Coordinates of C-alpha atoms in Angstrom, one line a residue:
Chain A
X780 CA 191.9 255.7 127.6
X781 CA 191.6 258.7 125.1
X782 CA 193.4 257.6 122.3
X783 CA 195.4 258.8 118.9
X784 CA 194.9 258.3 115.2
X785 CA 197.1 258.9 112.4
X786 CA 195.9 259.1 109.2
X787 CA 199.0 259.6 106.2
X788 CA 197.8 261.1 102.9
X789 CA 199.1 261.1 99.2
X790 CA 198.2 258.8 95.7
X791 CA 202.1 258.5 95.9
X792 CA 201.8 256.2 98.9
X793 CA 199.1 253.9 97.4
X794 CA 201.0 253.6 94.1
X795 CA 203.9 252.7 96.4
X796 CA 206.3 255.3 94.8
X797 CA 206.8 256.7 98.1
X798 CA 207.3 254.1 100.9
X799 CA 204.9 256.0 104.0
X800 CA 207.0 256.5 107.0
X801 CA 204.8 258.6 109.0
X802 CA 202.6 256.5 110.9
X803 CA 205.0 253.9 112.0
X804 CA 207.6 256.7 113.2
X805 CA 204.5 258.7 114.9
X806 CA 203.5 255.6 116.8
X807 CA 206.8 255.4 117.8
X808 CA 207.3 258.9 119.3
X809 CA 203.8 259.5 120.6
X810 CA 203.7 256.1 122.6
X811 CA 207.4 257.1 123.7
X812 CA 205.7 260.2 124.7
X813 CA 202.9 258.9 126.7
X814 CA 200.4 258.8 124.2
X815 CA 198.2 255.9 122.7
X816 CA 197.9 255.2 119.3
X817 CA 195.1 253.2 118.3
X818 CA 194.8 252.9 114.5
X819 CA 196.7 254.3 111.2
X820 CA 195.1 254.8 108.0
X821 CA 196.7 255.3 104.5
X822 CA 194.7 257.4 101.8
X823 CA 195.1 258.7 98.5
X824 CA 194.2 262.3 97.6
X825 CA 190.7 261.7 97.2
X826 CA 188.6 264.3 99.1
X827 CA 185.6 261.6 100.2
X828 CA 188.2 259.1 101.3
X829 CA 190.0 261.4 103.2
X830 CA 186.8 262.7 104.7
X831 CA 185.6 259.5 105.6
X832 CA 189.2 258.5 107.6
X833 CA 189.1 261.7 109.3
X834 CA 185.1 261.3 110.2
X835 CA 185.9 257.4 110.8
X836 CA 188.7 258.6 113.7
X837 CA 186.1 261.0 115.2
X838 CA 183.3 258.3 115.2
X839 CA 185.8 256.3 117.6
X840 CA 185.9 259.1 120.3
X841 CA 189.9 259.6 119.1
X842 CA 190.7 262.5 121.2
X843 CA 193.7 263.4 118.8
X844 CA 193.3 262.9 114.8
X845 CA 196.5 263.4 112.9
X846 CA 196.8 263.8 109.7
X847 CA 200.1 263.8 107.3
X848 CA 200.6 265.4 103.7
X849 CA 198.4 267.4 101.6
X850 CA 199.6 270.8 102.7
X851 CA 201.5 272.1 100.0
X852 CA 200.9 274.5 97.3
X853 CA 200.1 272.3 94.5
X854 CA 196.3 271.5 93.5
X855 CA 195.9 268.0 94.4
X856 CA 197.1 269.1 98.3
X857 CA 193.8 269.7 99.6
X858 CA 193.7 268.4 103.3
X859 CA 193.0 272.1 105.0
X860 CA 190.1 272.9 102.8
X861 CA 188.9 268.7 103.7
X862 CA 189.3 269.0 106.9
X863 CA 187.6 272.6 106.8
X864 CA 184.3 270.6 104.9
X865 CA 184.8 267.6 107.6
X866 CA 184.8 269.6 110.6
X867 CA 182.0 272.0 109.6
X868 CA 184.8 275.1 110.2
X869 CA 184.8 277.6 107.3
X870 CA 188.4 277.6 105.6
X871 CA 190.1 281.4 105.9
X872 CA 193.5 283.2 105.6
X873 CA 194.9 282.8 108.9
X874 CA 197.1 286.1 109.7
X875 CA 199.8 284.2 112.3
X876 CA 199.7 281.4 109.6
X877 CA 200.5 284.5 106.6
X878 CA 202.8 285.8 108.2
X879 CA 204.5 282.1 108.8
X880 CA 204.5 281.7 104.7
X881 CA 205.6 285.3 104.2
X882 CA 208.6 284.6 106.4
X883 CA 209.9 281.4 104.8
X884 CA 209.6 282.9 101.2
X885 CA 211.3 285.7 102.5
X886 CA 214.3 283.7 104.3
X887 CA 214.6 281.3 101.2
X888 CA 214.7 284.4 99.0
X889 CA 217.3 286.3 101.1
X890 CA 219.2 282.9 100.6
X891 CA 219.1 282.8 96.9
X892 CA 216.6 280.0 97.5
X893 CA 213.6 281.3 95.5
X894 CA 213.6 284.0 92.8
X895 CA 211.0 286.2 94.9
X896 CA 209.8 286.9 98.1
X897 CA 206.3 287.7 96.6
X898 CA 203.1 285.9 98.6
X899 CA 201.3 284.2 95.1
X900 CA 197.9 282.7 95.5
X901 CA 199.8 279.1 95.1
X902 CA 201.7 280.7 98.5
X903 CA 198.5 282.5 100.2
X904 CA 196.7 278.9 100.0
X905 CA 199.0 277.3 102.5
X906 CA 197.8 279.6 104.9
X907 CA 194.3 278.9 104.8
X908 CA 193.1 277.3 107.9
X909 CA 189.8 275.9 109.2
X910 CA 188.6 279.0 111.5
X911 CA 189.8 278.8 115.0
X912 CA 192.9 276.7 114.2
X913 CA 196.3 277.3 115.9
X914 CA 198.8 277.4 113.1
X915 CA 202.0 275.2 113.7
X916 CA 205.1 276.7 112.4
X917 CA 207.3 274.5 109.8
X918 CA 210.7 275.3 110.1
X919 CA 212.1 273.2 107.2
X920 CA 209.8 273.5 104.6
X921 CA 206.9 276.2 104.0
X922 CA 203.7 274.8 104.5
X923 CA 202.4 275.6 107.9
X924 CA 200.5 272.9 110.2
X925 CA 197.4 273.6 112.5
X926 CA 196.2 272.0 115.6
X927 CA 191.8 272.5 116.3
X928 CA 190.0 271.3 118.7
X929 CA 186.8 270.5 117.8
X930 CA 184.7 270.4 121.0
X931 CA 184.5 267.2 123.3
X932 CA 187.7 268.1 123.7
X933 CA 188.8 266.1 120.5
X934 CA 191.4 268.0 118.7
X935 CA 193.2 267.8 114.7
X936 CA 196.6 268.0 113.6
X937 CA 197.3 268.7 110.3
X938 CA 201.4 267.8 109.5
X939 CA 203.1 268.4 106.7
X940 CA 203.9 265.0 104.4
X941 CA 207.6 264.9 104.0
X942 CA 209.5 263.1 107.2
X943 CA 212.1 265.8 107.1
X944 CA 209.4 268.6 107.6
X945 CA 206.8 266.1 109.5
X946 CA 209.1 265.4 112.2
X947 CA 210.3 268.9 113.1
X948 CA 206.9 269.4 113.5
X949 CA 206.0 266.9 115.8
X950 CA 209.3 267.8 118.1
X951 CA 208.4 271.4 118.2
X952 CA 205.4 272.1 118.1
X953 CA 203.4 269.0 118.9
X954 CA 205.0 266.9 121.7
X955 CA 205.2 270.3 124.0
X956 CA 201.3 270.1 123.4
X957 CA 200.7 266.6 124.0
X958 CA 200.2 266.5 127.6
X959 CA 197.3 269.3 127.3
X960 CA 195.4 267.6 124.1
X961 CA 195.5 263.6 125.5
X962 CA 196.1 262.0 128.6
X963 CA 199.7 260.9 129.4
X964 CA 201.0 257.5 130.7
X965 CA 204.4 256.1 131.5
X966 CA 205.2 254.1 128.8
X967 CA 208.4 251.4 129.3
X968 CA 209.7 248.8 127.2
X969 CA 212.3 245.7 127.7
X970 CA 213.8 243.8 124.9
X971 CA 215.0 240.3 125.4
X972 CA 216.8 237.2 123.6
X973 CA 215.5 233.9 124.4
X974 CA 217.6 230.9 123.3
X975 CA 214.9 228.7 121.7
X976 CA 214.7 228.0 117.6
X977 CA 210.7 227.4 118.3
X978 CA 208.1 229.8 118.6
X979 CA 205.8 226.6 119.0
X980 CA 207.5 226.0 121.8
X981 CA 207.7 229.3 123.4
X982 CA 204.3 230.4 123.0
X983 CA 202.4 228.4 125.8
X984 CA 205.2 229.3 127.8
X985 CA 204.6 233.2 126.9
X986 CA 200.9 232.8 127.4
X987 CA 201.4 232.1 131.1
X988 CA 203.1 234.7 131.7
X989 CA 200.8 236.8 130.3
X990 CA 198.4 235.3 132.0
X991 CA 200.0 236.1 135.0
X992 CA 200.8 239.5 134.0
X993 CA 197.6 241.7 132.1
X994 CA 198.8 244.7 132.7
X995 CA 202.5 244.5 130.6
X996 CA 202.6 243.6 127.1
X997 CA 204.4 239.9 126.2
X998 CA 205.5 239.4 122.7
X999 CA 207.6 237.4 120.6
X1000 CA 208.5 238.5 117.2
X1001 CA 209.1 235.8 114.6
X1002 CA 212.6 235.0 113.3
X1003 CA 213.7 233.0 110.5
X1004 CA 215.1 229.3 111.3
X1005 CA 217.7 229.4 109.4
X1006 CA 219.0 232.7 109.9
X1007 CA 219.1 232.2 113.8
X1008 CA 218.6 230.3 116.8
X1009 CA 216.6 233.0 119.0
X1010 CA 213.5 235.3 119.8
X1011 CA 213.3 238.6 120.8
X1012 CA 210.7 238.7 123.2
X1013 CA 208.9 242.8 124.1
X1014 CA 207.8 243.4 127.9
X1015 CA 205.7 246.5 127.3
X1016 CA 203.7 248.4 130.0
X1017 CA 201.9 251.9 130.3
X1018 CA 201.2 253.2 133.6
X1019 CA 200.5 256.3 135.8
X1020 CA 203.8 256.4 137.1
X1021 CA 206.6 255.3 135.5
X1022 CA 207.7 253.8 139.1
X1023 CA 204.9 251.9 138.4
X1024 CA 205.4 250.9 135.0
X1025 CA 209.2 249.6 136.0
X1026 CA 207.5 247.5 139.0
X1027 CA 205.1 245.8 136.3
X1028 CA 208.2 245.1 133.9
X1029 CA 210.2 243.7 136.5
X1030 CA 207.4 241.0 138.1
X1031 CA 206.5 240.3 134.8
X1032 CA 210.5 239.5 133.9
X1033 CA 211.0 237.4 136.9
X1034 CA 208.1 235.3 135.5
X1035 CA 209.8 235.2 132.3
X1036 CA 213.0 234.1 133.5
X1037 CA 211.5 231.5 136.0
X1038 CA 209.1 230.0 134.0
X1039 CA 211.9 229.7 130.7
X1040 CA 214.7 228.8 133.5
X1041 CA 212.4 225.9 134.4
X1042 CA 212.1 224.7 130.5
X1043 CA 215.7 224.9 130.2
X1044 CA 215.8 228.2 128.1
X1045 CA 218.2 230.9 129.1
X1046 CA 216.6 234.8 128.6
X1047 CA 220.0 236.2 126.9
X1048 CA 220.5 240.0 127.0
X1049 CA 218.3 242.2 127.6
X1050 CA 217.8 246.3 126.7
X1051 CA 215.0 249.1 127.3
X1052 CA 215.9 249.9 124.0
X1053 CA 214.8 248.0 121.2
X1054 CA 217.8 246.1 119.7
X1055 CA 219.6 247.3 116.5
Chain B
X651 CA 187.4 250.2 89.4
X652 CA 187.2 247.6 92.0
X653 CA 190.1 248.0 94.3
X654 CA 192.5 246.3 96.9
X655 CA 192.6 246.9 100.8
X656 CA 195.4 246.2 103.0
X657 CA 195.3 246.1 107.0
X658 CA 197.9 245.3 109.2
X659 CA 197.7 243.7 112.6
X660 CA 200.1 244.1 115.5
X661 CA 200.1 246.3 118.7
X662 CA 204.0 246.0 118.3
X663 CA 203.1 248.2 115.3
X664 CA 201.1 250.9 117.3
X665 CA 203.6 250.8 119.7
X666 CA 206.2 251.8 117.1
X667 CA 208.3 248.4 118.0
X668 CA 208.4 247.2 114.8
X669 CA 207.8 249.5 111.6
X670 CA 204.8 248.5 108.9
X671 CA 206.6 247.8 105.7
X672 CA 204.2 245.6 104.3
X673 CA 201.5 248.5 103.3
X674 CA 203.7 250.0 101.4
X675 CA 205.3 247.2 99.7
X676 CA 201.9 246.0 99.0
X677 CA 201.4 248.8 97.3
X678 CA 204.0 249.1 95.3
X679 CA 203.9 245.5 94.2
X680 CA 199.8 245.3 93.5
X681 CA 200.3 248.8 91.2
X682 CA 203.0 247.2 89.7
X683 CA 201.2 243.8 89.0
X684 CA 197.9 246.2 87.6
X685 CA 195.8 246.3 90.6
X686 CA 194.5 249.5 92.5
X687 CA 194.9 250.0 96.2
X688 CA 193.2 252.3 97.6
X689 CA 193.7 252.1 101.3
X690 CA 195.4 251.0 104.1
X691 CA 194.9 250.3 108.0
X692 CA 196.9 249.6 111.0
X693 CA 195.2 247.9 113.9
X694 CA 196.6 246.4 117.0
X695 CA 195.9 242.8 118.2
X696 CA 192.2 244.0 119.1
X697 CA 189.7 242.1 117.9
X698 CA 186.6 244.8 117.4
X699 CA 189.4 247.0 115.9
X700 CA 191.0 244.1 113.3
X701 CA 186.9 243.0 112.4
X702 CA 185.9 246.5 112.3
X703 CA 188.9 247.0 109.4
X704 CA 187.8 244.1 107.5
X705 CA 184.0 244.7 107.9
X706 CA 185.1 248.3 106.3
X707 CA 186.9 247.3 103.6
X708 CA 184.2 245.2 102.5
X709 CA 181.4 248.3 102.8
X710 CA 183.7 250.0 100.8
X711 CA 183.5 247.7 98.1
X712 CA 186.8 246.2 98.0
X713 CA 187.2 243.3 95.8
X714 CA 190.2 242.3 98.0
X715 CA 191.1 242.4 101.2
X716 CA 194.3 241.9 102.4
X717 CA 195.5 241.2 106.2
X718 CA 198.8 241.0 107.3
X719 CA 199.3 239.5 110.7
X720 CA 198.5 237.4 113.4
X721 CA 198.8 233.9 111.8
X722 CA 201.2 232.7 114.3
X723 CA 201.1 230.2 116.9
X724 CA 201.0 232.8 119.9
X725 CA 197.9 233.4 121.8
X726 CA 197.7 237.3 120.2
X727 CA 197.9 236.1 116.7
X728 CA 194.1 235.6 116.5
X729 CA 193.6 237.1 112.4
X730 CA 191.7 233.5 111.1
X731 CA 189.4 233.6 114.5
X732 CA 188.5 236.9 113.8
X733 CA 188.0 236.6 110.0
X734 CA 186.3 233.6 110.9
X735 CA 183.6 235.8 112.5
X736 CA 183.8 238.5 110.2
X737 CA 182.8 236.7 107.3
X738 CA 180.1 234.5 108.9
X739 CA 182.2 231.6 108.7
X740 CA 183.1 228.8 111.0
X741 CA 186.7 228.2 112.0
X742 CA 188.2 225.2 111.1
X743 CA 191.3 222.7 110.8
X744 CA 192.1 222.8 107.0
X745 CA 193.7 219.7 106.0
X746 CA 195.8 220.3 103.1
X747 CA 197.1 223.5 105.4
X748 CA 198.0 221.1 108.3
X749 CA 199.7 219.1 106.0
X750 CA 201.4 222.2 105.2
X751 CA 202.3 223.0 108.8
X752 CA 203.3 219.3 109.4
X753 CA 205.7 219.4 106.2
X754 CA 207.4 223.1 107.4
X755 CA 208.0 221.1 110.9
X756 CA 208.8 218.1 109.6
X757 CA 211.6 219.4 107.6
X758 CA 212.5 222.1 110.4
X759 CA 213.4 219.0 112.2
X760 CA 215.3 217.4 109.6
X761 CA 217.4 220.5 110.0
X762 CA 217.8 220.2 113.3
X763 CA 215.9 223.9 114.2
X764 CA 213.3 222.8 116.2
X765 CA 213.6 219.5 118.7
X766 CA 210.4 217.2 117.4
X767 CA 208.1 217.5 114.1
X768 CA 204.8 216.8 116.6
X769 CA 201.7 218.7 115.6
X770 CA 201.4 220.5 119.3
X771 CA 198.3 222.6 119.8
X772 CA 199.9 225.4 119.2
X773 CA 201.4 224.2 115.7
X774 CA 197.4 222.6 115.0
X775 CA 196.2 226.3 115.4
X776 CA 197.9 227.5 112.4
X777 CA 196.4 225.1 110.1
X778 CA 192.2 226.4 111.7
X779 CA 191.0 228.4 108.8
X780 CA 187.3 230.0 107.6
X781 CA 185.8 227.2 105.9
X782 CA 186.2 227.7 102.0
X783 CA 189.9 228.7 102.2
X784 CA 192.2 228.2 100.0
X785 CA 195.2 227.5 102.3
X786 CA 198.6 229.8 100.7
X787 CA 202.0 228.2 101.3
X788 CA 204.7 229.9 103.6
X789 CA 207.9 229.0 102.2
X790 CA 209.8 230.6 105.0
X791 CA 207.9 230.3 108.5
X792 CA 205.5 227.7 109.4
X793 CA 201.5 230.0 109.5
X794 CA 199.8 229.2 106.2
X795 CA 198.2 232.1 104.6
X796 CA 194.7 231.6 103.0
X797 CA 192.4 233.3 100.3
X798 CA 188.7 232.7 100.3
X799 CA 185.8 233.9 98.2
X800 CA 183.2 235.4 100.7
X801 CA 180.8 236.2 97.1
X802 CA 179.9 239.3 95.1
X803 CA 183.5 238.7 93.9
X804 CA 185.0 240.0 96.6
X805 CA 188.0 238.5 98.2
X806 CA 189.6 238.2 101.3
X807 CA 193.4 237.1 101.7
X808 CA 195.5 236.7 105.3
X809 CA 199.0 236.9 105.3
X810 CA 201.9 236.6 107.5
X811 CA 203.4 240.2 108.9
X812 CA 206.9 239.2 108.9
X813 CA 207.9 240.8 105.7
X814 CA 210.3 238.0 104.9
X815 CA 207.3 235.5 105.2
X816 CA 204.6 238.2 103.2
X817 CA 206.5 238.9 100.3
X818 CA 207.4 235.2 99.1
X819 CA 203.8 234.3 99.3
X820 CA 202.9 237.6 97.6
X821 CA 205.3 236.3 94.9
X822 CA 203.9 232.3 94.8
X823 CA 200.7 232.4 96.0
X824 CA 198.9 236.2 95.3
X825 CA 200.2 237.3 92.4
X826 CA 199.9 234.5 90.3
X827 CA 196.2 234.5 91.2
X828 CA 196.0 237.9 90.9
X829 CA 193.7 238.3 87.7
X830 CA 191.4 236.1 88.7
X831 CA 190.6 237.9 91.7
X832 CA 190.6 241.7 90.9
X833 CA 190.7 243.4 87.4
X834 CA 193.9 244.3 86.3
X835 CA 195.4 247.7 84.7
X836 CA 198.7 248.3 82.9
X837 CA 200.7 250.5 85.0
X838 CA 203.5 252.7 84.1
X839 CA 205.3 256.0 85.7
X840 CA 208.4 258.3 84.7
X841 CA 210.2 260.0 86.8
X842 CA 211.7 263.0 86.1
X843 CA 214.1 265.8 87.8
X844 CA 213.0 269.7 86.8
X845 CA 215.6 272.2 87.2
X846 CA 213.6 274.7 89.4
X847 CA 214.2 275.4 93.2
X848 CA 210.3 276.3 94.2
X849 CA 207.1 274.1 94.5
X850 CA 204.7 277.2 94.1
X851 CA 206.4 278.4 90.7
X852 CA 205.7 274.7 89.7
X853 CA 202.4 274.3 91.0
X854 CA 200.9 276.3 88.8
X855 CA 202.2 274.9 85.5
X856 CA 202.0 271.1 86.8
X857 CA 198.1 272.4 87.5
X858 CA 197.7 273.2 83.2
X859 CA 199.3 269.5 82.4
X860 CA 197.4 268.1 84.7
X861 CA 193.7 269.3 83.4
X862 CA 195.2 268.3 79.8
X863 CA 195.6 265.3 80.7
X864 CA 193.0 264.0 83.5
X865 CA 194.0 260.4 82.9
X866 CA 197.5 260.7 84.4
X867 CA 198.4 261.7 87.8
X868 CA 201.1 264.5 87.6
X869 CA 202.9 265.1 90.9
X870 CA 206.1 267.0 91.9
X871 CA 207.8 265.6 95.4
X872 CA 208.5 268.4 97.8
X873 CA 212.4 268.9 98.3
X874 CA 214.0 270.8 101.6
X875 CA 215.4 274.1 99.6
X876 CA 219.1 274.0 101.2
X877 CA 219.9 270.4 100.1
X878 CA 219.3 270.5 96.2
X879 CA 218.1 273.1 93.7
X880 CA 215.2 270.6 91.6
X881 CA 212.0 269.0 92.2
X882 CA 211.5 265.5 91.3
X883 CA 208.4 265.6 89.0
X884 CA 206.2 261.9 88.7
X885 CA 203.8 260.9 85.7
X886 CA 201.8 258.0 85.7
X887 CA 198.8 256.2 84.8
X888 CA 196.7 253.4 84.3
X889 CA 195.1 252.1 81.1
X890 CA 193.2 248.8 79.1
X891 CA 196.7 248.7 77.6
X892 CA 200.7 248.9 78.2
X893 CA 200.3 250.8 74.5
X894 CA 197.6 253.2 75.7
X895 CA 199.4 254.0 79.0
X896 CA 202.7 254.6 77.1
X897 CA 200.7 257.0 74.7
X898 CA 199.3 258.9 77.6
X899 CA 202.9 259.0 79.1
X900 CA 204.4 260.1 75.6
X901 CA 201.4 263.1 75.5
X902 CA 201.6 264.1 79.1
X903 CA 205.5 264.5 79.1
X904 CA 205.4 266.6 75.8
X905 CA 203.0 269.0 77.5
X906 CA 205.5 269.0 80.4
X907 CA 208.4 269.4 78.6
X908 CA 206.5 272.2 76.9
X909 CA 205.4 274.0 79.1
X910 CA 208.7 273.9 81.5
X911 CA 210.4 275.0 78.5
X912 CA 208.4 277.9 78.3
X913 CA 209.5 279.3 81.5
X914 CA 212.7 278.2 81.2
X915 CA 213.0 274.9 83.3
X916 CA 214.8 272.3 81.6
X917 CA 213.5 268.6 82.7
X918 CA 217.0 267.2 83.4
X919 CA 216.5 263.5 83.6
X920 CA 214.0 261.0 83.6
X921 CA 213.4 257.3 84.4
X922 CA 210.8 254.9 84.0
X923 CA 211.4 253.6 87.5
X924 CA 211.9 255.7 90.8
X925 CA 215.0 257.4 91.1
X926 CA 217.2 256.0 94.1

């Protein structure tokens, strides 16, 4: 199974100033997607350790390495001209990517936004690109993304850092992608409450049925004692087909409810959404 | 500067189930209390991947390692088996820890949330740690946590991933230690809000106060253009001394203000904590 990485970038994260957001919503969406995501990695801006994440996610045959922040026009945001080093791809203007810049400055100036429309060298560096990159347009803020594939059909992302330009990103100009850079499985998930105050107690129970079910994911997730008296238990699957997938969810939830029914524990509600 | 590593374990994690917010807490805590993190990983419940983390950490010097996850009494929570191995050390029951667990149980039954206080297998396998732990107390679920010396000063420490069960023992169990195990800095930041709409006019000035003054990390956070009109501009550092760090601060921000002033951008407000 070819898989994902992410890897999130910025000093701000590992000083905790900023709380990092990207991975955990990335997992989300790619899985939701199709897609597997096998590992995240938080760095600071510090050009070996980013090099070594990014070489790191290569190593383990990820056939899509992500990586979020760094893109903007200040000094320390260095990924492009990293990943340029990393991949062995000389780092150039990119016209498409130019002309991306040039068009945001020139939108945000027309709006009273910036006080010219003027491409400075602190503008001109967000278009430089590891050669043979596909520039990824950013629609919120001004930094364009890329997208490479580096042979062995492995392929980087570059995203911008902020949520609120990252996720745009993804929606637009990523996900349409997806299905042509990793392969894509249907992915289904069902959310339970189990009346039980024990996890103790649940777990052997749980263990059977995943015993009895490899294929489908079977989890509990802990809950304060005091606070309430039951467990949200996951059924999670991926699958060629997502007839498939829903055929695995459902054998696997008649276990469930047979095998807690028989221990006198009642399977609550249940959602293919997680629960609020 | 010997640093701090954090890894958290979960496939609900990579399946974006449940968002990692212990990283980043982390983070922000450790600065806070003087130590340096200077990565982060997110694994799922694999055991190559979660002993390939901590086996990396380690090469890359870390004189703590941090794992959050996996401690329960479920068959996936397998984070002491596998740091067991890791660190060349044989897995086994801990007594003061199973006292630990038998207490938790003991007066979870007194409360009437769980129906006996009986060491079960599964409650037994939460009190199996690497020999030489140090069981940690969880004031709020029933896994202990443990710390353990594995030589060359370096540190490893396991923690629950519920962040209601992390923190506490962060608070009672980590932190208190926290000197002994890694060295520690003072830490402070400001926060400040410049009155300019665009990052690559800033860029360029932030770029002369930051070669001035190499020992603090000058940043500006990247703002969407139609919601507000300023940047919010970061100084911190780390130094022997809360004085020292101050009087890097105090030096850094007069260059700022300086140089801001010059082009006209007022620095409207500052803080010495993060703005809401």
């Amino acid at each position: 199974m070819k898989h994902i990485e992410c890897i999130a970038i910025g000093n701000e994260l590992l000083l905790g100033i900023v709380e990092e957001k990207n991975i955990s919503w990335l997992c989300k969406r790619l899985t939701q997607a199709g897609g597997v995501v096998e590992q995240g990695v938080i760095v600071g801006d510090v050009p070996d350790d980013i090099e070594a994440a990014v070489r790191g996610a290569i190593l383990r045959q990820a056939a899509l390495v992500i990586t979020c922040g760094g893109l903007g026009p200040t000094e320390d945001d260095q990924t492009m001209a990293i990943l340029a080093e990393a991949l062995n791809r000389p780092l150039e203007e990119h016209p498409e990517a130019l002309a991306m810049v040039a068009e945001r400055y020139r939108a945000l100036y027309e709006a009273g936004e910036v006080p010219h429309p003027d491409l400075t060298p602190e503008r001109r560096k967000m278009a430089r690109l590891p050669r043979g990159a596909i520039p990824l347009r950013n629609t919120v803020g001004t930094a364009p993304g890329m997208l490479i594939n580096i042979g062995d059909r492995t392929w980087v992302c570059a995203l911008p850092g902020p949520p609120r330009e990252n996720r745009p990103m993804v929606e637009q100009e990523l996900i349409p992608r997806l299905g042509e850079i990793v392969p894509l499985h249907a992915y289904r998930e069902r959310h339970y409450e189990a009346a039980v105050r024990d996890e103790s107690v649940l777990a052997p129970l749980l263990q059977i049925v995943q015993r009895q079910h490899r294929d489908v994911y079977v989890k509990s997730r802990a809950a304060a004692f005091e606070a309430q008296t039951t467990f949200r238990l996951l059924l999670a699957t991926r699958a060629p087909t997502a007839e498939e997938a829903e055929a695995r969810l459902d054998a696997a939830e008649q276990s469930l409810r047979t095998i807690l029914g028989e221990h006198g524990i009642a399977l609550k509600t249940y959602s293919s959404h997680a629960p609020a």
